[in-house]
Amino acid sequence: LLETPLPHAIQVILEEGPNVPTLQALVPIFRRVLEAKPLLIEGKLTDDELAWLLEVLPPAGLAITARRQSW
């Protein structure tokens, strides 16, 4: 997906549960995506998690929709 013209961006929905990767594990993947395309991240995030993501990820092409509660 990163090497093709379409899609123009990648959207990731953060899930909750025992078998999902941590944010720390996802950050290298998020960085790789941002090198090629815009990235939209959506999910339940604490204020600290949101601040951390904004600190460790480049801002160009990044959009985060942080919810306080699960669906």
Coordinates of C-alpha atoms in Angstrom, one line a residue, residues 11 13 37:
Q11 CA -6.2 5.1 8.3
I13 CA -8.3 2.4 14.1
K37 CA 1.6 8.8 2.9

